[in-house]
């Protein structure tokens, strides 16, 4: 914040505090200054303008062209400006809808810190919701796919390796996850996104069913055909009985000069 503006606000605060009418009721209206940093790096500042509530009629100034209403009110102080620091977690008190950096630093947690996530969901569900929905717990962009696979694998919805490659298995895991959500919420597509990550971690875990592996057993009847080979042996004629050996011829003896047979 420029020094001259800081000095002007401080002066207005000092002048306002000297007005005895400050005890009256005021309606606050926030001025749209940047509250993310006060210029010194020490944190956000709240700048609020206070307009006094009054039912008094405005004064009129008599002019040549007629009567013009003046911006001041009778008997009331000029608007006051109060400058102060917002404590972490007090955004709602001052009408700030987005969590300030100091609050996130104090109550935030890492995207993969499951223990801190569950604890805050149970103890401060409203702050938990703001952290998630405003993107303060988003994983780094380059590991978003792997972070989603890790979340879905932890709930048994994704059953492949954590590699960051978003293929058919990853897309089926998204459908499996929303199929187990008790609130009946559906999702427009199965592609990775920060919105998908936030939706998953906003809710308590589910447990996806493990697909049953069905083995088809084909009953095969094996018929063994035994081919009986009939060997028909043709009847062979019996070999003729051997003929009896012929008797040995008796030697012929010649005696003298006569011829005769010795029997």
Coordinates of C-alpha atoms in Angstrom, one line a residue:
X1 CA 0.0 0.0 0.0
X2 CA 1.4 3.4 -0.9
X3 CA 2.7 5.5 2.1
X4 CA 0.5 8.4 1.4
X5 CA -2.6 6.2 1.4
X6 CA -1.5 4.6 4.7
X7 CA -1.0 8.1 6.2
X8 CA -4.4 9.3 5.0
X9 CA -6.1 6.3 6.4
X10 CA -4.3 6.7 9.7
X11 CA -5.3 10.3 9.9
X12 CA -9.0 9.5 9.2
X13 CA -8.9 6.9 11.9
X14 CA -7.5 9.4 14.4
X15 CA -10.0 12.1 13.5
X16 CA -12.9 9.6 13.7
X17 CA -11.9 8.4 17.1
X18 CA -12.2 12.0 18.4
X19 CA -15.9 12.2 17.5
X20 CA -18.1 11.5 20.5
X21 CA -20.9 10.2 18.2
X22 CA -18.9 7.1 17.4
X23 CA -20.9 5.4 20.2
X24 CA -23.9 5.4 17.8
X25 CA -24.8 2.5 15.6
X26 CA -23.0 2.2 12.3
X27 CA -23.5 0.1 9.2
X28 CA -20.3 -1.3 7.8
X29 CA -19.4 -1.5 4.1
X30 CA -16.2 -3.0 2.9
X31 CA -14.0 -0.9 0.6
X32 CA -12.5 -2.9 -2.3
X33 CA -8.9 -2.5 -1.6
X34 CA -6.4 -5.3 -2.2
X35 CA -6.3 -7.2 1.1
X36 CA -3.8 -9.8 0.1
X37 CA -0.7 -7.8 1.2
X38 CA -0.1 -4.6 3.1
X39 CA 3.1 -3.8 1.2
X40 CA 5.4 -5.0 3.9
X41 CA 4.9 -8.7 3.3
X42 CA 3.5 -9.2 6.8
X43 CA 0.1 -10.2 5.7
X44 CA -3.4 -9.0 4.7
X45 CA -5.1 -5.9 6.0
X46 CA -8.8 -5.1 6.4
X47 CA -10.0 -1.7 5.2
X48 CA -13.7 -1.0 6.1
X49 CA -15.7 2.2 5.6
X50 CA -18.4 2.9 8.2
X51 CA -21.4 5.1 7.2
X52 CA -23.4 6.2 10.2
X53 CA -27.0 5.1 10.4
X54 CA -29.4 8.0 10.7
X55 CA -33.1 8.8 10.1
X56 CA -32.3 12.6 10.2
X57 CA -33.4 14.6 7.2
X58 CA -30.6 15.9 5.0
X59 CA -29.7 19.6 5.1
X60 CA -30.4 21.7 2.1
X61 CA -28.3 24.5 0.7
X62 CA -30.0 27.5 -0.7
X63 CA -28.6 28.2 -4.2
X64 CA -29.5 30.5 -7.0
X65 CA -30.7 27.6 -9.0
X66 CA -32.7 26.0 -6.2
X67 CA -32.1 23.9 -3.2
X68 CA -29.5 21.1 -3.4
X69 CA -29.3 18.3 -0.8
X70 CA -25.9 18.2 1.0
X71 CA -24.1 14.9 1.5
X72 CA -23.7 15.5 5.2
X73 CA -26.2 14.6 7.9
X74 CA -27.2 16.9 10.7
X75 CA -25.4 16.2 14.0
X76 CA -23.5 13.1 12.9
X77 CA -19.8 12.5 12.2
X78 CA -18.3 12.0 8.8
X79 CA -17.8 8.4 7.7
X80 CA -15.0 6.6 9.6
X81 CA -12.4 4.3 8.2
X82 CA -10.9 1.6 10.4
X83 CA -7.7 -0.2 9.4
X84 CA -6.8 -3.6 11.0
X85 CA -5.4 -7.1 10.4
X86 CA -7.6 -10.1 9.8
X87 CA -6.7 -13.2 11.9
X88 CA -6.5 -16.5 10.1
X89 CA -10.0 -18.1 9.8
X90 CA -11.8 -14.8 10.3
X91 CA -12.6 -14.1 6.7
X92 CA -16.3 -14.8 7.1
X93 CA -16.6 -12.3 9.9
X94 CA -15.5 -9.6 7.6
X95 CA -17.4 -10.7 4.6
X96 CA -14.5 -12.2 2.7
X97 CA -15.5 -15.3 0.8
X98 CA -12.0 -16.6 -0.3
X99 CA -9.6 -17.9 2.2
X100 CA -6.6 -15.7 2.7
X101 CA -3.0 -17.0 2.4
X102 CA -2.4 -16.8 6.2
X103 CA -5.4 -19.1 6.8
X104 CA -4.4 -21.6 4.1
X105 CA -0.8 -21.7 5.5
X106 CA -2.2 -22.3 9.0
X107 CA -4.8 -25.0 8.4
X108 CA -3.9 -26.4 4.9
X109 CA -2.3 -29.8 4.3
X110 CA -0.6 -31.7 1.5
X111 CA -2.8 -33.2 -1.1
X112 CA -1.6 -36.7 -0.2
X113 CA -1.7 -36.4 3.6
X114 CA -4.6 -38.8 4.2
X115 CA -4.4 -38.5 8.0
X116 CA -4.7 -34.7 8.0
X117 CA -7.4 -34.8 5.5
X118 CA -9.6 -37.2 7.5
X119 CA -9.0 -35.3 10.7
X120 CA -10.1 -31.9 9.3
X121 CA -13.1 -33.4 7.5
X122 CA -14.3 -34.7 10.9
X123 CA -13.3 -31.7 13.1
X124 CA -14.0 -28.7 10.8
X125 CA -16.1 -29.8 7.8
X126 CA -16.8 -26.2 6.7
X127 CA -13.2 -25.2 6.6
X128 CA -12.3 -28.5 4.9
X129 CA -14.9 -27.8 2.2
X130 CA -13.5 -24.3 1.6
X131 CA -9.9 -25.6 1.3
X132 CA -10.9 -28.3 -1.2
X133 CA -13.4 -26.3 -3.3
X134 CA -11.1 -23.3 -3.6
X135 CA -8.3 -25.5 -4.9
X136 CA -5.9 -25.1 -2.1
X137 CA -5.3 -28.8 -1.9
X138 CA -5.0 -29.5 -5.6
X139 CA -2.0 -31.7 -6.6
X140 CA 0.6 -30.3 -8.9
X141 CA -0.6 -30.3 -12.5
X142 CA 2.2 -32.6 -13.7
X143 CA 1.2 -35.4 -11.3
X144 CA -2.6 -35.0 -11.3
X145 CA -3.2 -38.2 -13.2
X146 CA -1.0 -40.2 -10.8
X147 CA -2.7 -38.6 -7.8
X148 CA -6.1 -39.6 -9.1
X149 CA -4.9 -43.1 -9.8
X150 CA -3.5 -43.3 -6.2
X151 CA -6.8 -42.2 -4.7
X152 CA -8.8 -44.6 -6.8
X153 CA -6.4 -47.5 -6.2
X154 CA -6.6 -46.9 -2.5
X155 CA -10.4 -47.5 -2.7
X156 CA -9.9 -50.7 -4.9
X157 CA -11.5 -48.9 -7.9
X158 CA -8.2 -48.8 -9.9
X159 CA -6.3 -52.0 -10.1
X160 CA -3.3 -51.2 -12.3
X161 CA 0.1 -49.6 -11.8
X162 CA 0.4 -45.9 -10.8
X163 CA 2.0 -44.6 -14.0
X164 CA 0.1 -41.4 -14.8
X165 CA -1.1 -42.8 -18.2
X166 CA -4.8 -42.3 -18.4
X167 CA -6.1 -45.3 -20.3
X168 CA -9.2 -47.5 -20.3
X169 CA -8.4 -48.9 -16.9
X170 CA -8.3 -45.4 -15.3
X171 CA -11.5 -44.4 -17.0
X172 CA -13.3 -47.6 -15.8
X173 CA -12.1 -46.9 -12.3
X174 CA -13.9 -43.5 -12.3
X175 CA -17.1 -45.2 -13.3
X176 CA -16.6 -47.8 -10.6
X177 CA -16.0 -45.1 -8.0
X178 CA -19.2 -43.2 -8.7
X179 CA -21.1 -46.4 -8.9
X180 CA -20.3 -46.9 -5.2
X181 CA -21.0 -43.4 -4.0
X182 CA -24.0 -43.5 -1.6
X183 CA -25.1 -39.9 -2.5
X184 CA -25.9 -41.1 -6.1
X185 CA -23.6 -38.4 -7.6
X186 CA -22.6 -39.0 -11.2
X187 CA -19.8 -37.5 -13.3
X188 CA -20.0 -36.1 -16.9
X189 CA -16.9 -37.9 -18.2
X190 CA -14.1 -40.1 -17.1
X191 CA -11.2 -37.8 -17.9
X192 CA -8.8 -36.4 -15.2
X193 CA -9.3 -32.9 -13.9
X194 CA -8.9 -30.9 -10.7
X195 CA -12.7 -30.9 -10.3
X196 CA -12.7 -34.7 -10.3
X197 CA -9.9 -34.8 -7.7
X198 CA -11.8 -32.3 -5.4
X199 CA -15.0 -34.2 -5.8
X200 CA -13.3 -37.5 -4.7
X201 CA -11.5 -36.2 -1.7
X202 CA -14.5 -34.1 -0.4
X203 CA -16.3 -37.3 0.4
X204 CA -15.3 -40.2 2.7
X205 CA -13.8 -43.2 1.0
X206 CA -15.8 -45.9 -0.7
X207 CA -14.7 -49.5 -1.4
X208 CA -15.1 -50.9 -4.9
X209 CA -15.8 -54.5 -5.4
X210 CA -13.1 -56.8 -6.8
X211 CA -14.4 -58.2 -10.1
X212 CA -15.0 -61.9 -9.9
X213 CA -12.9 -63.9 -12.3
X214 CA -15.2 -66.3 -14.1
X215 CA -13.4 -69.3 -15.6
X216 CA -15.4 -71.0 -18.3
X217 CA -15.0 -74.8 -18.0
X218 CA -15.8 -76.5 -21.3
X219 CA -16.9 -80.0 -20.6
X220 CA -15.2 -82.0 -23.2
X221 CA -16.1 -85.7 -23.6
X222 CA -13.2 -87.5 -25.0
X223 CA -14.3 -90.7 -26.7
X224 CA -11.6 -93.1 -27.3
X225 CA -12.5 -95.2 -30.1
X226 CA -10.8 -98.5 -30.0
X227 CA -10.4 -99.9 -33.3
X228 CA -10.5 -103.6 -33.0
X229 CA -8.4 -105.0 -35.8
X230 CA -9.5 -108.4 -36.6
X231 CA -6.7 -110.4 -38.1
X232 CA -8.1 -113.2 -40.2
X233 CA -5.5 -115.8 -40.8
X234 CA -6.3 -117.9 -43.9
X235 CA -6.2 -121.6 -43.2
X236 CA -3.2 -123.0 -44.8
X237 CA -3.4 -126.6 -46.0
X238 CA -1.6 -128.9 -43.8
X239 CA 1.8 -129.8 -45.0
X240 CA 1.8 -133.4 -46.3
X241 CA 3.2 -135.9 -44.0
X242 CA 6.8 -136.7 -44.9
X243 CA 7.1 -139.8 -46.9
X244 CA 8.8 -142.7 -45.2
X245 CA 12.3 -143.0 -46.2
X246 CA 13.0 -145.7 -48.8
X247 CA 14.8 -148.7 -47.4
X248 CA 18.4 -148.7 -48.2
X249 CA 19.3 -150.8 -51.2
X250 CA 21.2 -153.9 -50.3
X251 CA 24.5 -154.2 -52.0
X252 CA 24.8 -156.7 -54.8
X253 CA 27.5 -159.3 -54.3
X254 CA 29.1 -160.9 -57.2
X255 CA 30.4 -164.5 -56.6
X256 CA 32.6 -166.2 -59.1
X257 CA 31.6 -165.8 -62.5
X258 CA 28.0 -166.7 -62.0
X259 CA 25.4 -164.4 -61.7
X260 CA 23.2 -164.6 -58.7
X261 CA 21.5 -162.5 -56.1
X262 CA 22.2 -162.9 -52.5
X263 CA 19.1 -162.2 -50.6

